[in-house]
Coordinates of C-alpha atoms in Angstrom, one line a residue:
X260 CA -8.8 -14.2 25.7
X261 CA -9.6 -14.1 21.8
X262 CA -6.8 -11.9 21.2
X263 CA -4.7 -14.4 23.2
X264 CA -6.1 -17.2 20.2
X265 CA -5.5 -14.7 17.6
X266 CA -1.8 -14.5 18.5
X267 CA -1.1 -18.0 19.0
X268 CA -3.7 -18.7 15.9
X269 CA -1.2 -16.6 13.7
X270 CA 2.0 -18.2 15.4
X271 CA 0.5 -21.3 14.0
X272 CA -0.2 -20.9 11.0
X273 CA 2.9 -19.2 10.5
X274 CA 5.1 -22.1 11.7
X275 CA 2.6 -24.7 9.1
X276 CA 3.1 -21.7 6.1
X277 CA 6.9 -21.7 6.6
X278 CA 7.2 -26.0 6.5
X279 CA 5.0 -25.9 3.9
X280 CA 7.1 -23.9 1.9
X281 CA 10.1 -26.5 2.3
X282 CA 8.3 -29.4 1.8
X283 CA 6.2 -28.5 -0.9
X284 CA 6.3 -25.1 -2.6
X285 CA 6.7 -21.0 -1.7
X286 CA 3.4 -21.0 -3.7
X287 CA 1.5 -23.2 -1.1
X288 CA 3.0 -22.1 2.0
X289 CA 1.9 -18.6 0.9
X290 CA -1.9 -19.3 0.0
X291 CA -1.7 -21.2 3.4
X292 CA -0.6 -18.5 5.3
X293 CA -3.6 -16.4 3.3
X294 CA -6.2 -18.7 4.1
X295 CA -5.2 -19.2 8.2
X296 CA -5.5 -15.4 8.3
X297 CA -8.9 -14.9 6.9
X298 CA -10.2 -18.1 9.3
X299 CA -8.4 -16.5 11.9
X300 CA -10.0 -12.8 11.1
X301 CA -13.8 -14.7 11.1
X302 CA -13.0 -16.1 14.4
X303 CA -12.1 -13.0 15.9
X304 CA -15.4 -11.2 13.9
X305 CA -17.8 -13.7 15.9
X306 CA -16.0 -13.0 19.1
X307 CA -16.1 -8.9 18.3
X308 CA -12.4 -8.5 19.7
X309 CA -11.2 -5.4 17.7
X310 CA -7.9 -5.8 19.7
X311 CA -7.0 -9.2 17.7
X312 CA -8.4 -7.9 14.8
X313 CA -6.1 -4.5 14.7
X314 CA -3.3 -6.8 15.6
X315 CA -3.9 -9.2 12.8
X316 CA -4.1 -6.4 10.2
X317 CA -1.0 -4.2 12.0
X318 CA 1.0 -7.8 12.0
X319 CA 0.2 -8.8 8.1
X320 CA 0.5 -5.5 7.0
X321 CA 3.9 -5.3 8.9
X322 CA 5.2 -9.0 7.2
X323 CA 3.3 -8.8 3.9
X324 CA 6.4 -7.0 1.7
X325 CA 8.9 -9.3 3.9
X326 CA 6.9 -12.4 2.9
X327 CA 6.9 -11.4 -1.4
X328 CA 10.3 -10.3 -1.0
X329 CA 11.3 -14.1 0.4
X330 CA 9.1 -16.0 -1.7
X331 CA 8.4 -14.1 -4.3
X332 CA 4.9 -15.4 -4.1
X333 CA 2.5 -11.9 -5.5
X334 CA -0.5 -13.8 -3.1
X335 CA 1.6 -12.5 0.2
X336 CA 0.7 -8.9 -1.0
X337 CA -2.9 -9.2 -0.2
X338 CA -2.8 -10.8 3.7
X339 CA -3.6 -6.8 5.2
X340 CA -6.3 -7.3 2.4
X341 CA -7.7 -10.1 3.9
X342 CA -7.9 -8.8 7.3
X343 CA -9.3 -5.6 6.1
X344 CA -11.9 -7.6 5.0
X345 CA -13.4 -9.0 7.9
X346 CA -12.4 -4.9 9.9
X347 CA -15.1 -4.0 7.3
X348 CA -17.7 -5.8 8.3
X349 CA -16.8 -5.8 12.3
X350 CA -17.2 -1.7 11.8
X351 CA -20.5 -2.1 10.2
X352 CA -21.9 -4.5 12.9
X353 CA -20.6 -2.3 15.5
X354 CA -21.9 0.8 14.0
X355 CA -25.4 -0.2 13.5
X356 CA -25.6 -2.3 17.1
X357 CA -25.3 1.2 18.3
X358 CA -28.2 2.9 16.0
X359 CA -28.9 5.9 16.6
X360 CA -25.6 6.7 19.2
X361 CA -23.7 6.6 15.4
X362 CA -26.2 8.1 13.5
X363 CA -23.3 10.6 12.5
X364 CA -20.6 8.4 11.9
X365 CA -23.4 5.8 9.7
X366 CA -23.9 8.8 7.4
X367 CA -21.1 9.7 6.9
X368 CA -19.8 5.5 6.1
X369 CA -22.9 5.9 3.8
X370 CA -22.3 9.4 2.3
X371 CA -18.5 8.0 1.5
X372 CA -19.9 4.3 -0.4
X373 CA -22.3 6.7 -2.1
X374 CA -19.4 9.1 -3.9
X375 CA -16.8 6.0 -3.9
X376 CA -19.8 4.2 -6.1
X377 CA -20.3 6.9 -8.4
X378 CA -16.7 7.7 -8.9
X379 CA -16.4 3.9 -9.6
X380 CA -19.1 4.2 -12.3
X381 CA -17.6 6.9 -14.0
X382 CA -13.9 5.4 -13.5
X383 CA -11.8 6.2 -16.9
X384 CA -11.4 2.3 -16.7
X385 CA -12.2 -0.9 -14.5
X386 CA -9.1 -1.4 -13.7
X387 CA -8.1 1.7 -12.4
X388 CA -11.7 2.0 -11.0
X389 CA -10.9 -0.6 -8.5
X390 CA -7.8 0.3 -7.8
X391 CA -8.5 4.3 -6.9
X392 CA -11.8 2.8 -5.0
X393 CA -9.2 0.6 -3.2
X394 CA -7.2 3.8 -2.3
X395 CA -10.0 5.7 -0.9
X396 CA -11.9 2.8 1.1
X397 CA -8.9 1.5 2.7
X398 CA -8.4 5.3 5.4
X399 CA -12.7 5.4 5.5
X400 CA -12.7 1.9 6.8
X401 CA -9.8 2.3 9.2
X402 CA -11.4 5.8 10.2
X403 CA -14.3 4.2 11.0
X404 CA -13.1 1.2 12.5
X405 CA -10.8 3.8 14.8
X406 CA -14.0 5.4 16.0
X407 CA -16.0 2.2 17.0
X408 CA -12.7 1.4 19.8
X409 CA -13.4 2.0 23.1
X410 CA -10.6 3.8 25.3
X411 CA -10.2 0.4 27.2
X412 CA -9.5 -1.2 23.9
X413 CA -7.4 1.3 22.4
X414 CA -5.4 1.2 25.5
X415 CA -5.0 -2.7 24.9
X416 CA -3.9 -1.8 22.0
X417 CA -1.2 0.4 22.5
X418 CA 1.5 -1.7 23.7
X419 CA 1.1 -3.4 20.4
X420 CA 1.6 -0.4 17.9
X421 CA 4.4 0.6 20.4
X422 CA 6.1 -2.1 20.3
X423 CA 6.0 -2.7 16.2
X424 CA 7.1 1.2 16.5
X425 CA 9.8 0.5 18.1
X426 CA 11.2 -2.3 16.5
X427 CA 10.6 -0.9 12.9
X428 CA 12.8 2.2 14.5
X429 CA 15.5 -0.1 15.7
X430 CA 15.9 -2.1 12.1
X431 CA 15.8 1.6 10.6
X432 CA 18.8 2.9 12.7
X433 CA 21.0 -0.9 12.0
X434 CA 20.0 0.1 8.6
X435 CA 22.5 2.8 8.6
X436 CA 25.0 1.1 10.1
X437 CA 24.6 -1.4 6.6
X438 CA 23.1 -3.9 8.5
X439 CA 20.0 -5.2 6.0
X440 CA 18.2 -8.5 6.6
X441 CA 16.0 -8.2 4.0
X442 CA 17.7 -7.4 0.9
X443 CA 15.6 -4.0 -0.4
X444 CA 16.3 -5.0 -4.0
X445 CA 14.3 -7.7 -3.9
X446 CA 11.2 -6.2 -3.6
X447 CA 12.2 -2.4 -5.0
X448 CA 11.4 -3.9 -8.7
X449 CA 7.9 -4.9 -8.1
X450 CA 5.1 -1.8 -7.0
X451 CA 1.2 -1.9 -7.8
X452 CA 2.0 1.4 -10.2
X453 CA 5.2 0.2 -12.5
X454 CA 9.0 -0.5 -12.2
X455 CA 10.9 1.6 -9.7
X456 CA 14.4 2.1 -11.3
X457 CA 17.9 1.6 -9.0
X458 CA 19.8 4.9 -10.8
X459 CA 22.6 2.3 -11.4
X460 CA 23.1 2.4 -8.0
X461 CA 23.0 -0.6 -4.8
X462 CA 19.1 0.0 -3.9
X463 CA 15.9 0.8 -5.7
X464 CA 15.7 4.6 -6.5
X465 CA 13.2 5.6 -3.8
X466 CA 16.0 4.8 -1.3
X467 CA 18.2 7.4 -2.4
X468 CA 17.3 11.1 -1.0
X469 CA 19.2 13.5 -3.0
X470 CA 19.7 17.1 -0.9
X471 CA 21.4 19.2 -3.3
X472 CA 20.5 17.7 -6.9
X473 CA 24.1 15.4 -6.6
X474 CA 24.7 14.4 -3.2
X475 CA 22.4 11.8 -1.5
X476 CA 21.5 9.8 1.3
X477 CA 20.8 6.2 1.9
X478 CA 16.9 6.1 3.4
X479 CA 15.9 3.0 5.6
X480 CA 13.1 1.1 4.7
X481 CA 12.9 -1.4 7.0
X482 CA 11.3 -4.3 7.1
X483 CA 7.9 -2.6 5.3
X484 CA 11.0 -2.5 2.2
X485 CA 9.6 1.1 1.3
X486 CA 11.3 4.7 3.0
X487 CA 8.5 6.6 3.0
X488 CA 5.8 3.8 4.0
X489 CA 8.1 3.4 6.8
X490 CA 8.7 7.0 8.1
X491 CA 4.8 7.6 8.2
X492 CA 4.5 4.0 10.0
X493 CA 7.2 5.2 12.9
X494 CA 6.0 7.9 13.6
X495 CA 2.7 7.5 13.9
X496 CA 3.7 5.0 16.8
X497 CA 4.6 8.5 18.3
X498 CA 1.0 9.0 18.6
X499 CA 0.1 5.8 20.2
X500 CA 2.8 6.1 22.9
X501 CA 1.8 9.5 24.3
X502 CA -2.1 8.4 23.6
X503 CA -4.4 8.3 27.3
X504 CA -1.6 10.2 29.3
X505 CA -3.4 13.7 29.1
X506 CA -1.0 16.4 30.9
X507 CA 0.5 13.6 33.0
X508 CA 4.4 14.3 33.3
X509 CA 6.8 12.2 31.2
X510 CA 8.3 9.0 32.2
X511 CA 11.9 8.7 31.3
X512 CA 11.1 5.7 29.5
X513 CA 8.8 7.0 27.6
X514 CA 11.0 10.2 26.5
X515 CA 13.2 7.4 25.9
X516 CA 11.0 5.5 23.3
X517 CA 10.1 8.9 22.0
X518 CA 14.0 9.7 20.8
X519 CA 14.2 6.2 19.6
X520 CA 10.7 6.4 17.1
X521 CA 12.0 10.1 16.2
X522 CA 15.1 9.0 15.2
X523 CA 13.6 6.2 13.5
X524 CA 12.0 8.5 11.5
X525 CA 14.5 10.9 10.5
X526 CA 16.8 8.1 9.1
X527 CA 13.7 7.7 7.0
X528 CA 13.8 10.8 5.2
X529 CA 10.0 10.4 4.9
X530 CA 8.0 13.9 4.4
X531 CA 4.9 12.1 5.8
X532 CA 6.9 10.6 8.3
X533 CA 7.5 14.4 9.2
X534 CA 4.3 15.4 8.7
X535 CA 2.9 13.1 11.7
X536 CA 5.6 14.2 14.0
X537 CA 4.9 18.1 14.0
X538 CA 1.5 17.6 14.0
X539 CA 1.8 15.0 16.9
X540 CA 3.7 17.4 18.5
X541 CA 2.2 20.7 18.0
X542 CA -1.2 20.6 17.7
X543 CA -3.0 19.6 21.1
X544 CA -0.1 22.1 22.5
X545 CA -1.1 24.7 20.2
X546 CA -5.3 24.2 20.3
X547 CA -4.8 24.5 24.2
X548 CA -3.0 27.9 23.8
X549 CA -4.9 29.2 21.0
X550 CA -7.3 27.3 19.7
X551 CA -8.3 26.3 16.2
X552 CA -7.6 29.5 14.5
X553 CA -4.1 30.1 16.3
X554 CA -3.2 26.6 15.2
X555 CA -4.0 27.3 11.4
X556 CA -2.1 30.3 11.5
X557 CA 0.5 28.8 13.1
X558 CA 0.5 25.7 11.5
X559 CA 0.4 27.3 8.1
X560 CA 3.3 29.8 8.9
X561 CA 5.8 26.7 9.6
X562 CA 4.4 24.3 6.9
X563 CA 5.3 27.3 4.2
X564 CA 8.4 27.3 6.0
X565 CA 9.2 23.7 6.0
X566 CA 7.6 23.6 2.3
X567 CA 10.4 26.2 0.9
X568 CA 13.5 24.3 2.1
X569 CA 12.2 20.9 0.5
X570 CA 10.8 22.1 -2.6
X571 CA 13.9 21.9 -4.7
X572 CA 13.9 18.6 -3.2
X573 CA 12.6 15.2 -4.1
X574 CA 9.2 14.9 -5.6
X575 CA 7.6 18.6 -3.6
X576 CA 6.9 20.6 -6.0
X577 CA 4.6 17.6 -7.8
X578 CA 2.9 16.4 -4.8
X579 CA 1.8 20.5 -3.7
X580 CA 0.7 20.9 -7.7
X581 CA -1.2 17.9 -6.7
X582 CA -3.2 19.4 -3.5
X583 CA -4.3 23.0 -5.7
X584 CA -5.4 20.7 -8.4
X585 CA -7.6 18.1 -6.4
X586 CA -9.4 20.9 -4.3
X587 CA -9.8 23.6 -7.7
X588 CA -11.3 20.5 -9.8
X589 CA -13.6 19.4 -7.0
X590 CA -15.1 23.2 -6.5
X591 CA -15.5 23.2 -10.1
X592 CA -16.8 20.2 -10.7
X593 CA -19.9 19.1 -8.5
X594 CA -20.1 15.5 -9.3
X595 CA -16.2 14.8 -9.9
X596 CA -15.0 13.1 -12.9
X597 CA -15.1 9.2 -11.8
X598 CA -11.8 7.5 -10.9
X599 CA -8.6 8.0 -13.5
X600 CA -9.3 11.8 -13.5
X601 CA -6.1 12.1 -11.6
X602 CA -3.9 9.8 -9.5
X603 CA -0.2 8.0 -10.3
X604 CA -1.8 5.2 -11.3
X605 CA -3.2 6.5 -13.9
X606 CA -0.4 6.3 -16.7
X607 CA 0.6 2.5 -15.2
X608 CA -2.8 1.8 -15.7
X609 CA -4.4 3.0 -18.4
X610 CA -1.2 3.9 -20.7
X611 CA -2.9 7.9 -20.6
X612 CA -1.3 11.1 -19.3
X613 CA -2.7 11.2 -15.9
X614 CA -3.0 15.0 -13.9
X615 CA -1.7 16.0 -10.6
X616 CA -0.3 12.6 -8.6
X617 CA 1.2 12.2 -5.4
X618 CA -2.3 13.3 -3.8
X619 CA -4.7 11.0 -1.8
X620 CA -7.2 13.6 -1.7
X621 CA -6.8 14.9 -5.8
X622 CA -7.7 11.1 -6.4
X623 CA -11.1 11.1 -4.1
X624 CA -12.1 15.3 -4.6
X625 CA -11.3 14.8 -8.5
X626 CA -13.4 11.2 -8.7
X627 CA -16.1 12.3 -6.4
X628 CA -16.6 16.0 -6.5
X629 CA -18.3 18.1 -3.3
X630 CA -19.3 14.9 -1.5
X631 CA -15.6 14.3 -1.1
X632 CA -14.6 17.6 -0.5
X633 CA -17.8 18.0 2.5
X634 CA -16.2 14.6 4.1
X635 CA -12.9 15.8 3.6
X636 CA -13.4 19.4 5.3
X637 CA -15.4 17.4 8.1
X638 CA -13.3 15.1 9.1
X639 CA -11.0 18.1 8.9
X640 CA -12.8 19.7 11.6
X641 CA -13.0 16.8 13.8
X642 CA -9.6 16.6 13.9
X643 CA -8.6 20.0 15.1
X644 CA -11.5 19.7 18.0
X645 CA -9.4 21.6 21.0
X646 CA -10.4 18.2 23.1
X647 CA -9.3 16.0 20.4
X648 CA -6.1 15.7 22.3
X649 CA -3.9 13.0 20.4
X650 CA -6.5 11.1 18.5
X651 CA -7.9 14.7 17.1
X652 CA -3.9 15.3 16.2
X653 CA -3.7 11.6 14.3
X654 CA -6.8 12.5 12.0
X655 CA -5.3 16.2 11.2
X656 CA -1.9 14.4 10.5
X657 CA -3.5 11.5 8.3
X658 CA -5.3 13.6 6.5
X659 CA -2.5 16.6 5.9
X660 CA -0.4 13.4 4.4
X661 CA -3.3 12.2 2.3
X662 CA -3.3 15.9 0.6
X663 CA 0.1 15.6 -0.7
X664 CA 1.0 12.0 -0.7
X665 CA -0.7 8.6 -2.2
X666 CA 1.4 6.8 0.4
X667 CA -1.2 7.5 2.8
X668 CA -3.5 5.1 1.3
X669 CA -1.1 2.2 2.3
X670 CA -2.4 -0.6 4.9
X671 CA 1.3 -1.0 6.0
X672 CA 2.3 2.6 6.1
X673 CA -0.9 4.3 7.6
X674 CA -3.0 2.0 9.5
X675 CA -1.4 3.2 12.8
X676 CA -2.4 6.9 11.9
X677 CA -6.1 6.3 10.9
X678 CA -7.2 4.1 13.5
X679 CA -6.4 6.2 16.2
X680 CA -7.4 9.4 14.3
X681 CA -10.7 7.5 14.2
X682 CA -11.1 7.4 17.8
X683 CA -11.6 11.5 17.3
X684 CA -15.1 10.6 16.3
X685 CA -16.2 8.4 18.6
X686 CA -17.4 11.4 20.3
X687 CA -19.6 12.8 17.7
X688 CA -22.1 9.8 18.2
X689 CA -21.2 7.7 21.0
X690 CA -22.3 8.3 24.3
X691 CA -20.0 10.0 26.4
X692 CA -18.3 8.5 29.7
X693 CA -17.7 10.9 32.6
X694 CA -15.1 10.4 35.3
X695 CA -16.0 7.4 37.5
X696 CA -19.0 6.3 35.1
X697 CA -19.3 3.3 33.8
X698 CA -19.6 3.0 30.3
X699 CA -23.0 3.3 29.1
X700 CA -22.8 1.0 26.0
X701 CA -19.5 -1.1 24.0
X702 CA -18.3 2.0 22.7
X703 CA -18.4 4.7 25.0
X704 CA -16.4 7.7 24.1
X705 CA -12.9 8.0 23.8
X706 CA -10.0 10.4 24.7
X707 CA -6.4 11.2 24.5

């Protein structure tokens, strides 16, 4: 029923933000729209409905760059940030109302504020300090979040992520057809690390995928107004679509929807975006065949492959240089070196050469030394649990993108991908549900 109120909450508030802005100012009809969404999140916090409160977050998130890019107002930027929030403190309620059923997942929430608070305190800068913190807490609290769900909620759920899926992969495709309702160029000048320059050409630069150091082509970027944001976004829809089906056969419909977020996808020409899709697609298939170790070996043989035909291309060759350096630093270096130690903020931010970008994990293993690099290689090991089934195959994807991109810090591009990798660890401290039981508690295990 609350998830009902939080729909028709946010319909509101929409309808008041958008007269607002005709009557009065952008400016006003902006902070409005700010303000509804935080009262709406605490409503939804006092009624515990994780469904509304993953919509509210998947729904701003999904606007927020639409909203700037129409008003110009920089407040729309932070209405995911406002919903993230209140997800904060609904994970922590949840996680200690369930004592010692999370005593895993409470650690390892307490383990990650622990190294996020030292790296903060050693932080190059306060600026950048809060921004790299930012970076990091935003996948621990959606991981955590993810594994508080129930299977009954994340199945509520999944119409919704399908459904954004889907239209995000429709406007992609009209893209290519030149069909653009929101103009790209009005938002392509303004990111959180510095100026993005057009080339001289129609778009913002990171539209533009050049193949063969001359030749490009036009990436969609949808409605999130960023390529690669969006290609990580689409597919990880994937995920959600085939999530609670098992080994059931495929309905045409949803082979159907499959194509359609593929293709999505591709028109993308987002690496993560590719990322999520093999690893969607391989992994429970492989880990049923031959388990963790066959999947490595696999896995590793076609990533190298992959890797060698797109490292002429784009950014690939900075983004792997990335990975080596975040995981040689962090072996070196017990306690890290505090946030600005690497990242591509760095430079923007604190006018200093900055080492190895393009890496999620280089800016946590660098800032917070083995602590990060324990959490990292657990999580890891969650992920490729042979029963993980799709949720195990979300957190492996997330957190293969998060080794060689910073986009995978991004509310609008990865929320879809760490909340249901989350629900991988429901299992390691939640009580588990067996067939025809009913659940023993609010978050009883889950399963893909």
């Amino acid at each position: 029923m609350t998830s009902t109120l939080a729909v028709v909450s946010l319909c509101l508030w929409g309808a008041l933000s958008l007269a607002l802005s005709f009557v009065v100012s952008s400016d006003v009809g902006v902070l409005v729209l700010l303000a509804g969404t935080f009262l709406t999140t605490l409503f939804l916090l006092g009624g515990d409905d994780a469904v509304g409160l993953a919509f509210m977050l998947f729904a701003m998130s999904a606007i927020q760059r639409a909203v700037f890019s129409l008003t110009g107002v920089g407040a729309a930027l932070y209405l995911d940030d406002a919903v993230l929030v209140t997800m904060a403190l609904m994970t922590v309620y949840r996680l200690f109302r369930s004592g010692r059923q999370a005593r895993w997942l409470i650690v390892g929430g307490v383990l990650t504020v622990v190294a996020v608070g030292l790296g903060f305190a050693r932080a190059t800068g306060t600026d950048i300090g809060i921004y790299q913190a930012r970076q990091v807490l935003v996948p621990a609290i959606l991981v955590l979040f993810g594994s508080t769900l129930t299977r009954d909620e994340l199945l509520r759920l999944k119409p919704i992520v399908v459904t954004f899926g889907v239209i995000a992969a429709l406007y992609a495709l009209l893209e290519q057809l030149d069909f653009r309702p929101l103009d790209p160029s009005t938002y392509g000048g303004f990111q959180s690390t510095g100026e993005m320059t057009t080339y001289g050409r129609e778009f913002p630069g990171f539209y533009y995928y050049y193949y063969d150091g001359t030749n490009y082509f036009v990436r969609s970027g949808g409605f999130l107004l960023n390529p690669p944001s969006l290609g990580m976004y689409i597919a990880a829809a994937l995920g959600w679509l085939w999530y609670g089906r098992d080994h059931a056969a495929p309905k045409l419909g949803a082979v159907f929807i499959s194509v359609l977020l593929i293709a999505g996808t591709v028109v993308t020409m987002a690496r993560g975006g590719f990322v999520i899709l093999a690893v969607l697609l391989l992994q429970p298939w492989i880990l049923r065949k031959a388990g963790k170790l066959g999947f490595l070996v696999v896995g590793g043989a076609l990533a190298a492959v992959a890797f060698s035909q797109f490292v002429t291309a784009g950014n690939s060759a900075k983004h792997s240089d990335g990975a080596l350096y975040g995981f040689t630093y962090s072996l070196t270096n017990p306690l890290g070196g505090g946030f600005g130690t690497a990242g591509n903020a760095v430079h923007t931010l604190t006018e200093e050469v900055g080492e190895a970008g393009e890496s999620l994990t280089t800016v946590f293993l660098t800032a917070c030394g083995w602590i990060a690099l324990a959490l990292v290689l657990a999580l890891l090991y969650r992920g490729l649990a042979r029963r993980g089934g799709i949720p195990g195959a979300a957190l492996t994807a997330a957190l293969v993108v998060a080794v060689f991109s910073e986009t995978a810090a991004g509310l609008d591009a990865a929320a879809f991908i760490w909340v249901l990798g989350g629900a991988a660890l429901g299992r390691m401290g939640m009580p588990h549900q067996t067939s025809g039981q009913a659940p023993t508690s609010a978050h009883e295990s889950v399963r893909g």
